[in-house]
Amino acid sequence: MDALETRELRYFVAVAEELHFGRAAERLGMAQPPLSRAIQQLERRLGVSLLERNRRGVSLTGAGEVLLHEGRAALDATTAAARRTRRAGGADSPGGPRNRLVLAVKAAGSHELLQKLLDAYAAEHDAAEIEVLLCGICEQEGLLRDGRADVALMHTPFNSLAGFDSEELLTEGQIAILPAGHPLAARKTLSLADVSDVPDLPLARWPRYGTYAPGPGPEIHDQTQLAQLIALGRTVAVVPDSARAWLWAEHTAVPLTDAPPVVTHIAWPAHSRSLALARLVRTATCL
Amino acid sequence: MDALETRELRYFVAVAEELHFGRAAERLGMAQPPLSRAIQQLERRLGVSLLERNRRGVSLTGAGEVLLHEGRAALDATTAAARRTRRAGGADSPGGPRNRLVLAVKAAGSHELLQKLLDAYAAEHDAAEIEVLLCGICEQEGLLRDGRADVALMHTPFNSLAGFDSEELLTEGQIAILPAGHPLAARKTLSLADVSDVPDLPLARWPRYGTYAPGPGPEIHDQTQLAQLIALGRTVAVVPDSARAWLWAEHTAVPLTDAPPVVTHIAWPAHSRSLALARLVRTATCL
DNA sequence: TCCTGTCATACCCGGTAGGTATCACCGGGG
DNA sequence: CCCCGGTGATACCTACCGGGTATGACAGGA
């Protein structure tokens, strides 16, 4: 039983995502016929049919769905291996593994916590160099998985901690951010039901585990966009308390009574064995 | 930047484990020169030196250590993808993903819990078929990681749950198992200090995260061997309470007052999306 | 009916993975 | 001191196969 080659996985994932051999081939920078053949070989080698070739386009079989999921995970692990090895090698000469960590943080996250963490860690005895990688709303998971980051600050219930090790750092309540002029902005407190049901102010939606939940509200990609939309009176958002730091004059924050608390974790790949990482985690939990 | 190929990872892991090109090549079923060349190409492509070629044999650089770890993880993910896809495909014709789960259980584990779980699940409306895969003392993690199993019963603090999702099922205390004739066997209770310090009865050692801690006691591979060694008066073991089920007449069990409790979890790969698995987990937690 | 868009097939070429033979190097023993 | 055994590296060749181009088969729509 021969193992899958990275190339085959890359090809299959491309086809499975595009559901179209021509487009997938273009994305891969190759011609369509060799791609067709490669997928056929893959199916033959696995002894399993992965794609349903319909008269118009392609669709995934059950096994195809499985390979799409597992293949993505395997590809991420492979590119992570390459990236982390390259980084470890850069400073091989000083002896011992490279003293440098990439920390992924949501750009809109609490500046206060991050600053405290960096300061406390920098004060440690021969601390590693920390490279802060600011990312979008929900990108930390991917960054950790494919090795672009070594450690991340994540926020449940927005991020999923599945597959990572983590430690709890901070718990905070949530607030609603409304356009300053809106009637609800005058209230002392609000409930989730209050803000979910406003006809003229649909609730903003963010990616959760990579996809957007259906709903009438706008899809949020970054914090600036959200702030603008609220200021324009187009939406209302439910966000952690620390978001008060970036409110505009056109915004009003109202505490929510029944929103689930947001917990900030420090998270890292489960199999990590780096000493520098362990020290950073210890610093973080002792803040 | 081109991705690592599975083949290259396989080659490197073999060399890194053997620390010897000739033996590694033999293990891979190929000649030594192409292997040397492949590793050189890999180093050039990564722009990193992975192996220190000494006058006699080879040793790993820092980057090499990283690639060994990460590469193993990536290879596991890749073979898991192949295995799970093959299994999913076997019953593709009936439509929908294959209704079959492989459950890894330590052979020496509690029969009672397992039986209850299987019965309860079998009673469910159109339950999946469960294949029970009995394994050695600490093999569940590897089985889950490389796709030979879909779900496992694991026991903290013996197994590591790192990288898996899990739910707690059962907590139990620990007991010491002694040769029936030993003086300590007459005691009503014991402490960890009592059983750690017996000169003529060194404490048995099991693999923890794959390796054995150093110590005078015998290394335990399976439960039968342990039972025999205790009966022969060669060792004493600290085990979960449910191990009383397999005691011999030559054994005596004494409760421990200060041993950490053993928690049985049901665990599965973090990215799993199978419906059958979710149902099994729900059944297990509702036992 | 033909045209269009899809994936599969036929065929060719070049790069490269792998094999064999050999070298370069070092340590140890007669 | 020199040669031998064992290490990894180099040289060179071959054959396979990954990829390209051209074309086919097939179904839907005007």
XYZ file of C-alpha atoms (C1' of nucleotides) in Angstrom:
634
model
C 0.000 0.000 0.000
C 1.687 3.129 -1.273
C 1.251 6.437 0.463
C -0.433 9.473 -1.027
C 1.926 12.037 -2.493
C 1.573 15.676 -1.546
C 1.163 16.515 -5.226
C -1.840 14.216 -5.533
C -3.468 15.728 -2.478
C -2.893 19.238 -3.820
C -4.459 18.278 -7.120
C -7.454 16.596 -5.568
C -8.153 19.416 -3.142
C -8.053 21.906 -6.009
C -10.519 19.866 -8.069
C -12.751 19.218 -5.057
C -12.879 22.900 -4.243
C -13.467 24.105 -7.785
C -15.663 21.165 -8.797
C -14.317 21.802 -12.283
C -11.206 20.280 -13.866
C -10.498 23.234 -16.125
C -10.567 25.867 -13.401
C -8.659 23.623 -11.004
C -5.947 23.059 -13.609
C -5.671 26.781 -14.189
C -5.350 27.383 -10.455
C -2.602 24.775 -10.297
C -0.821 26.310 -13.259
C -1.072 23.227 -15.467
C -3.147 21.852 -18.327
C -6.395 20.002 -17.777
C -5.615 16.575 -19.260
C -2.721 15.675 -16.916
C -4.905 16.741 -14.008
C -7.718 14.459 -15.139
C -5.259 11.617 -15.437
C -3.724 12.290 -12.042
C -7.123 12.164 -10.360
C -7.971 8.932 -12.168
C -4.724 7.396 -10.987
C -5.468 8.543 -7.470
C -8.897 6.936 -7.567
C -7.428 3.725 -8.927
C -4.683 3.629 -6.303
C -7.136 4.228 -3.475
C -9.603 1.798 -4.991
C -12.329 4.343 -4.402
C -14.318 6.692 -6.582
C -13.915 10.266 -5.379
C -15.784 12.302 -7.949
C -19.124 11.878 -9.645
C -18.573 12.983 -13.251
C -21.920 14.350 -14.266
C -22.808 15.536 -17.711
C -22.180 19.099 -16.534
C -19.363 19.470 -14.044
C -18.338 17.303 -11.142
C -19.585 16.510 -7.644
C -17.993 14.844 -4.638
C -18.796 11.321 -3.494
C -18.832 10.464 0.212
C -15.245 9.286 0.032
C -14.394 12.485 -1.820
C -15.751 14.575 1.033
C -13.611 12.614 3.467
C -10.485 13.055 1.363
C -11.160 16.775 0.983
C -11.234 17.229 4.764
C -8.400 14.907 5.642
C -6.338 16.014 2.687
C -6.562 19.655 3.694
C -5.376 18.733 7.173
C -2.498 16.688 5.759
C -1.465 19.481 3.386
C -1.515 21.964 6.237
C 0.662 19.668 8.325
C 3.098 19.295 5.442
C 3.477 22.982 4.742
C 3.762 23.583 8.487
C 6.644 21.114 8.589
C 8.432 22.961 5.799
C 7.846 26.393 7.260
C 8.871 25.525 10.791
C 11.961 23.711 9.577
C 13.004 26.707 7.496
C 12.548 28.981 10.469
C 14.383 26.645 12.796
C 17.261 26.470 10.339
C 17.740 30.198 9.921
C 19.560 30.397 13.243
C 20.975 26.957 13.407
C 24.499 28.222 13.876
C 24.041 29.778 17.362
C 23.253 26.251 18.501
C 19.911 24.947 19.633
C 16.587 25.680 17.961
C 15.868 29.156 16.653
C 14.844 31.517 19.434
C 11.943 33.124 17.715
C 8.210 32.715 17.997
C 5.454 33.947 15.716
C 2.410 34.996 17.714
C -0.847 35.375 15.778
C -3.257 37.957 17.165
C -6.527 39.265 15.814
C -5.740 42.822 14.766
C -8.886 44.029 16.504
C -8.024 42.241 19.733
C -7.323 43.832 23.059
C -4.147 45.841 22.889
C -3.866 45.926 26.657
C -3.521 42.187 27.172
C -1.077 41.837 24.287
C 1.107 44.654 25.551
C 1.223 43.199 29.056
C 2.121 39.789 27.685
C 4.911 41.078 25.467
C 6.347 43.243 28.211
C 6.268 40.487 30.799
C 7.867 38.017 28.416
C 10.545 40.428 27.242
C 11.554 40.912 30.864
C 12.300 37.197 31.209
C 15.792 35.829 31.317
C 17.008 35.365 27.716
C 13.567 35.538 26.165
C 12.981 34.495 22.563
C 12.205 37.136 19.993
C 8.448 37.450 19.478
C 7.134 38.329 16.039
C 3.550 39.539 16.288
C 1.479 38.505 13.277
C -1.698 40.574 13.130
C -4.493 38.812 11.313
C -8.133 39.110 10.403
C -11.189 38.155 12.374
C -10.850 34.377 12.380
C -7.568 33.529 10.747
C -5.552 32.368 13.758
C -6.543 28.726 13.362
C -5.286 28.452 9.812
C -2.065 30.272 10.673
C -1.303 27.825 13.468
C -2.253 24.822 11.390
C -0.017 25.526 8.431
C 2.955 26.772 10.413
C 2.835 30.467 9.629
C 2.417 30.992 13.380
C 3.682 29.106 16.413
C 1.207 30.369 18.979
C -1.949 32.493 18.958
C -4.369 34.396 21.111
C -7.813 32.995 20.437
C -11.265 33.904 21.612
C -13.930 31.351 22.381
C -16.639 30.986 21.313
C -15.464 32.709 18.112
C -12.381 30.588 17.498
C -12.349 26.830 17.779
C -9.633 25.394 19.994
C -10.057 21.940 18.446
C -6.723 20.323 17.766
C -4.707 22.788 19.788
C -3.418 22.906 23.318
C -4.473 26.027 25.170
C -4.585 27.869 28.470
C -7.243 30.318 29.592
C -6.083 33.910 30.023
C -9.025 36.244 30.435
C -12.808 36.241 30.535
C -14.917 39.237 29.621
C -18.563 40.076 29.004
C -20.016 41.265 25.742
C -21.562 44.544 24.698
C -23.723 45.663 21.816
C -22.373 48.449 19.625
C -25.102 50.555 18.067
C -25.283 53.707 15.982
C -25.334 56.547 18.498
C -28.645 57.891 17.296
C -30.582 54.627 17.417
C -33.465 54.322 19.944
C -31.927 51.187 21.510
C -28.735 53.138 22.231
C -30.559 54.967 24.998
C -31.117 51.763 26.978
C -29.017 50.949 30.053
C -28.774 47.249 29.190
C -29.949 44.992 26.398
C -30.571 41.288 25.874
C -29.564 39.208 22.871
C -33.222 39.040 21.885
C -33.381 42.844 21.809
C -30.572 43.189 19.300
C -31.407 40.146 17.203
C -34.866 41.334 16.299
C -34.386 44.916 15.174
C -35.860 45.087 11.662
C -33.905 48.147 10.525
C -30.632 47.003 12.097
C -29.683 43.433 11.112
C -27.037 41.777 13.305
C -23.536 41.692 11.840
C -22.207 38.231 10.947
C -18.611 37.027 11.223
C -16.991 33.900 9.906
C -17.316 31.095 12.402
C -15.089 28.116 11.673
C -14.451 29.520 8.231
C -17.968 30.139 6.958
C -20.662 32.701 7.491
C -23.953 31.769 9.122
C -26.914 32.729 6.968
C -28.791 35.882 7.930
C -29.760 39.327 6.746
C -26.810 41.218 8.273
C -23.599 42.177 6.481
C -20.597 39.828 6.443
C -17.759 41.308 8.478
C -14.151 40.852 7.363
C -12.355 43.327 9.579
C -12.940 45.712 12.388
C -12.711 48.926 10.377
C -15.441 47.774 8.049
C -17.632 46.897 10.997
C -17.069 50.250 12.644
C -17.999 52.061 9.455
C -21.157 50.007 8.946
C -22.323 50.675 12.482
C -21.578 54.381 12.173
C -23.647 54.414 8.974
C -26.552 52.919 10.881
C -26.526 49.753 8.791
C -25.900 47.139 11.461
C -25.447 46.339 15.129
C -22.702 44.094 16.519
C -22.184 42.007 19.624
C -18.531 42.144 20.672
C -16.319 41.574 23.716
C -16.102 44.310 26.290
C -12.522 45.216 25.344
C -13.803 46.483 22.003
C -14.751 49.709 23.811
C -11.156 50.720 23.079
C -11.875 51.343 19.411
C -15.328 52.929 19.571
C -16.021 55.971 17.416
C -17.965 59.042 18.444
C -20.801 57.761 16.235
C -21.033 54.517 18.266
C -22.791 53.708 21.512
C -21.931 50.652 23.622
C -24.611 48.984 25.705
C -23.894 46.024 28.022
C -25.641 42.773 27.206
C -27.189 40.849 30.064
C -27.379 37.394 28.542
C -24.548 37.126 26.018
C -22.080 34.279 26.592
C -18.749 35.455 28.023
C -15.759 35.626 25.706
C -12.684 33.783 26.901
C -9.260 34.671 25.561
C -6.883 31.702 25.352
C -3.292 31.307 24.405
C -3.178 28.332 22.013
C -0.464 26.370 20.186
C -0.146 23.199 18.067
C -0.669 20.197 20.293
C 2.580 18.450 19.411
C 4.798 21.490 19.949
C 7.957 20.827 21.887
C 9.627 24.210 21.885
C 11.093 25.494 25.117
C 10.561 29.131 24.153
C 6.883 28.412 23.603
C 6.510 26.743 26.974
C 8.046 29.764 28.646
C 5.772 32.176 26.818
C 2.737 30.179 27.898
C 3.898 30.168 31.479
C 4.408 33.919 31.369
C 0.956 34.413 29.892
C -0.850 32.340 32.495
C 0.965 34.132 35.324
C 0.037 37.642 34.168
C 8.239 28.004 -2.733
C 7.492 24.415 -3.552
C 5.864 22.113 -1.040
C 7.514 19.085 0.517
C 6.624 15.811 -1.132
C 5.490 12.884 0.987
C 8.346 10.846 -0.466
C 10.925 13.326 0.775
C 9.423 13.340 4.242
C 9.416 9.554 4.319
C 13.061 9.480 3.309
C 14.127 12.076 5.811
C 12.251 10.492 8.706
C 13.855 7.152 7.911
C 17.353 8.647 7.894
C 16.675 10.727 10.996
C 15.461 7.668 12.868
C 18.249 5.354 11.764
C 20.956 8.036 11.787
C 22.535 5.925 9.083
C 22.011 6.240 5.307
C 22.657 2.591 4.552
C 20.192 1.195 7.072
C 17.618 3.838 6.173
C 17.925 2.960 2.489
C 17.480 -0.707 3.299
C 14.392 0.083 5.351
C 13.011 2.082 2.446
C 13.770 -0.698 -0.015
C 16.135 1.336 -2.157
C 19.850 1.875 -2.716
C 21.893 4.263 -0.609
C 23.120 6.750 -3.259
C 19.688 7.981 -4.423
C 18.742 8.407 -0.774
C 21.805 10.545 -0.087
C 20.983 12.648 -3.102
C 17.342 13.033 -2.132
C 18.291 14.313 1.311
C 20.786 16.741 -0.214
C 18.112 18.065 -2.547
C 15.749 18.416 0.381
C 18.301 20.422 2.320
C 18.974 22.623 -0.681
C 15.277 23.219 -1.321
C 14.628 24.102 2.305
C 17.788 26.166 2.417
C 18.635 24.507 5.711
C 21.100 21.890 6.840
C 19.292 18.993 8.488
C 22.046 16.477 9.197
C 25.502 16.779 10.611
C 27.638 14.324 8.598
C 30.278 13.194 11.038
C 33.194 10.963 10.256
C 31.211 8.050 11.631
C 27.480 8.231 11.030
C 25.092 11.142 11.133
C 23.447 13.362 13.736
C 20.504 15.762 13.613
C 20.822 19.544 13.586
C 18.242 21.712 15.352
C 16.298 22.127 12.142
C 16.528 18.370 11.637
C 14.896 17.758 14.995
C 12.072 20.092 14.041
C 11.560 18.390 10.687
C 11.584 14.965 12.333
C 8.748 15.961 14.656
C 6.704 17.946 12.185
C 7.368 15.481 9.408
C 6.106 12.566 11.455
C 2.921 14.506 12.172
C 2.506 15.334 8.499
C 3.104 11.732 7.433
C 0.570 10.536 9.975
C -1.961 13.014 8.651
C -1.303 11.841 5.093
C -1.682 8.141 5.798
C -4.753 8.946 7.886
C -6.244 10.705 4.865
C -5.616 7.659 2.678
C -6.944 5.176 5.204
C -10.081 7.085 6.064
C -10.819 7.713 2.414
C -10.469 4.034 1.589
C -12.768 3.124 4.428
C -15.299 5.771 3.457
C -15.236 4.505 -0.101
C -15.832 0.863 0.670
C -19.533 1.468 1.094
C -19.920 4.383 -1.197
C -22.558 2.652 -3.245
C -25.269 2.587 -0.516
C -25.056 6.381 -0.637
C -23.680 8.595 2.057
C -20.503 8.009 4.018
C -19.623 4.575 5.262
C -21.456 3.739 8.461
C -18.607 2.227 10.344
C -16.358 3.403 13.128
C -13.126 1.940 14.453
C -12.906 2.313 18.227
C -9.475 1.861 19.805
C -9.480 0.510 23.336
C -6.661 -0.555 25.581
C -7.037 -4.331 25.796
C -6.588 -4.179 29.553
C -9.258 -1.490 29.942
C -12.488 -1.797 31.814
C -14.736 -4.290 30.103
C -17.750 -2.984 31.928
C -17.668 0.541 30.520
C -16.962 -0.706 27.013
C -19.814 -3.180 27.112
C -22.248 -0.558 28.342
C -21.149 1.837 25.634
C -21.465 -0.704 22.834
C -24.862 -1.886 24.057
C -26.234 1.606 24.438
C -25.000 2.634 21.035
C -26.236 -0.493 19.298
C -29.689 0.234 20.667
C -29.751 3.575 18.851
C -31.771 4.170 15.752
C -29.727 3.004 12.719
C -26.429 2.936 14.568
C -23.148 2.630 12.706
C -21.202 -0.605 12.907
C -18.500 -0.374 15.584
C -15.250 -2.222 15.057
C -13.411 -2.553 18.343
C -9.646 -2.380 17.905
C -7.904 -3.692 21.001
C -4.450 -2.254 21.463
C -1.525 -2.167 23.840
C -0.947 0.037 26.845
C -0.439 3.384 25.141
C -1.111 2.875 21.453
C -4.416 4.723 21.103
C -2.821 8.045 20.249
C -0.896 6.723 17.270
C -3.904 4.790 16.023
C -6.049 7.914 16.009
C -3.337 10.022 14.469
C -2.649 7.857 11.449
C -6.241 6.926 10.753
C -6.264 3.301 11.856
C -8.907 4.305 14.383
C -11.654 6.929 14.334
C -12.246 7.219 18.058
C -10.641 5.886 21.232
C -11.094 5.434 24.933
C -8.146 7.091 26.633
C -7.059 7.380 30.230
C -5.473 10.506 31.675
C -2.899 10.937 32.993
C -1.543 7.921 31.063
C -2.605 9.022 27.592
C -2.143 12.531 26.281
C -5.269 14.146 24.881
C -3.200 16.768 23.062
C -4.505 17.376 19.578
C -7.729 15.497 20.065
C -11.210 16.505 21.027
C -12.535 14.575 23.992
C -15.297 14.178 26.526
C -14.930 12.911 30.054
C -16.654 9.634 30.773
C -15.563 8.242 34.111
C -13.275 9.004 37.039
C -11.821 6.347 39.283
C -9.253 6.052 42.033
C -6.096 3.993 41.853
C -4.971 0.928 43.738
C -1.667 -0.770 44.275
C -1.378 -4.377 43.151
C 1.104 -6.370 45.226
C 2.188 -9.981 45.462
C -0.235 -11.559 47.943
C 2.495 -12.612 50.322
C 4.242 -9.260 50.599
C 4.180 -7.452 53.976
C 2.656 -4.334 52.462
C -0.262 -6.402 51.184
C -1.564 -6.641 54.720
C -2.114 -2.881 54.967
C -5.597 -1.377 54.677
C -4.396 1.601 52.608
C -1.099 2.801 51.145
C 0.390 6.053 49.938
C 2.430 6.564 46.779
C 5.502 7.038 48.956
C 4.907 3.614 50.510
C 4.997 1.788 47.184
C 7.708 3.890 45.541
C 10.298 3.114 48.131
C 10.178 -0.641 48.538
C 13.725 -1.858 47.859
C 12.779 -5.449 46.973
C 9.756 -4.410 44.881
C 10.577 -1.763 42.272
C 7.593 0.077 40.783
C 6.529 -1.047 37.309
C 7.023 1.493 34.526
C 4.784 2.012 31.482
C 5.375 4.007 28.365
C 4.212 7.588 28.838
C 3.931 9.553 25.604
C 5.872 6.845 23.854
C 8.909 6.453 26.079
C 9.709 4.859 29.377
C 10.700 6.960 32.364
C 13.995 5.853 33.861
C 13.836 3.705 36.970
C 14.697 0.325 38.403
C 11.341 -1.371 37.733
C 10.527 -3.558 34.717
C 9.132 -1.998 31.531
C 5.547 -3.098 31.014
C 4.206 -3.811 27.533
C 0.937 -5.536 28.300
C -1.282 -6.486 31.144
C -0.525 -10.210 31.147
C 3.173 -9.565 31.524
C 2.486 -7.207 34.414
C 0.229 -9.712 36.144
C 2.882 -12.385 35.862
C 5.628 -10.139 37.200
C 3.553 -9.164 40.218
C 2.620 -12.777 40.903
C 6.318 -13.631 40.800
C 6.966 -10.985 43.431
C 9.152 -8.955 41.094
C 7.228 -5.685 41.017
C 4.340 -3.622 42.300
C 2.019 -1.605 40.085
C -0.269 1.382 40.540
C -3.370 0.959 38.392
C -6.941 2.235 38.101
C -9.547 0.740 40.360
C -11.245 -1.135 37.513
C -8.148 -3.331 37.196
C -9.554 -5.347 40.099
C -11.440 -7.232 37.403
C -8.334 -9.077 36.229
C -6.618 -9.801 39.562
C -5.142 -13.257 40.110
C -5.275 -15.240 43.289
C -1.583 -14.387 43.776
C -2.368 -10.649 43.785
C -3.551 -8.321 46.509
C -5.107 -4.917 45.798
C -4.680 -2.088 48.291
C -6.330 1.318 47.823
C -3.996 4.279 47.485
C -4.820 7.413 49.414
C -2.905 9.988 47.407
C -2.691 8.714 43.844
C -4.121 11.032 41.172
C -7.495 9.885 39.874
C -7.652 8.253 36.451
C -10.146 9.798 34.064
C -11.445 7.828 31.109
C -12.212 9.978 28.079
C -13.690 9.296 24.705
C -11.401 11.062 22.216
C -11.347 11.631 18.461
C -9.383 13.636 15.878
C -10.184 17.300 16.351
C -11.277 17.928 12.784
C -13.628 14.971 12.555
C -16.964 15.718 10.980
C -18.639 12.325 10.980
C -22.233 12.099 12.069
C -21.831 8.551 13.337
C -18.960 9.670 15.543
C -20.956 12.546 16.995
C -23.751 10.137 17.863
C -21.357 7.696 19.516
C -19.910 10.494 21.623
C -23.351 11.645 22.662
C -24.272 8.109 23.646
C -21.083 7.751 25.637
C -21.514 10.949 27.598
C -25.121 10.077 28.420
C -24.320 6.630 29.817
C -28.633 20.334 -36.520
C -24.596 22.380 -35.040
C -22.217 24.708 -31.499
C -20.432 24.893 -26.895
C -18.644 23.353 -22.810
C -17.311 19.498 -20.315
C -14.014 15.604 -19.151
C -11.353 11.641 -21.310
C -7.962 9.690 -24.578
C -3.789 9.451 -27.562
C 0.657 10.530 -28.179
C 5.119 12.704 -27.395
C 8.917 14.720 -24.754
C 12.003 15.889 -20.987
C 13.137 15.803 -16.203
C 14.250 13.116 -12.600
C 14.035 9.203 -9.446
C 16.440 5.269 -8.983
C 20.153 1.808 -10.069
C 25.345 0.420 -10.493
C 30.035 1.441 -10.050
C 33.214 4.038 -7.870
C 35.467 7.605 -5.079
C 36.982 10.055 -0.805
C 37.542 9.828 3.861
C 38.570 8.156 8.418
C 39.728 4.779 12.202
C 41.630 0.676 13.713
C 44.541 -3.328 13.526
C 48.296 -6.154 11.868
C 52.864 2.374 8.285
C 49.762 0.761 5.318
C 45.804 -1.421 4.230
C 41.085 -2.768 5.168
C 36.285 -2.054 6.435
C 32.711 0.960 6.672
C 30.890 5.502 6.065
C 28.594 8.976 2.908
C 29.339 11.398 -1.743
C 29.892 11.475 -6.811
C 29.410 10.047 -11.706
C 26.839 8.258 -15.025
C 23.000 5.829 -17.192
C 18.301 4.308 -17.830
C 13.436 4.146 -17.651
C 9.497 5.810 -15.943
C 6.149 9.130 -15.563
C 4.520 13.816 -15.077
C 3.243 17.221 -18.060
C 2.144 19.344 -22.671
C -0.643 19.513 -27.223
C -4.128 17.794 -30.130
C -8.194 15.548 -30.366
C -12.221 12.680 -29.124
C -16.725 11.588 -26.872
C -20.737 13.187 -25.067
C -24.584 15.987 -23.519
C -27.485 20.397 -23.672
C -29.163 24.297 -25.677
C -30.421 27.442 -29.633
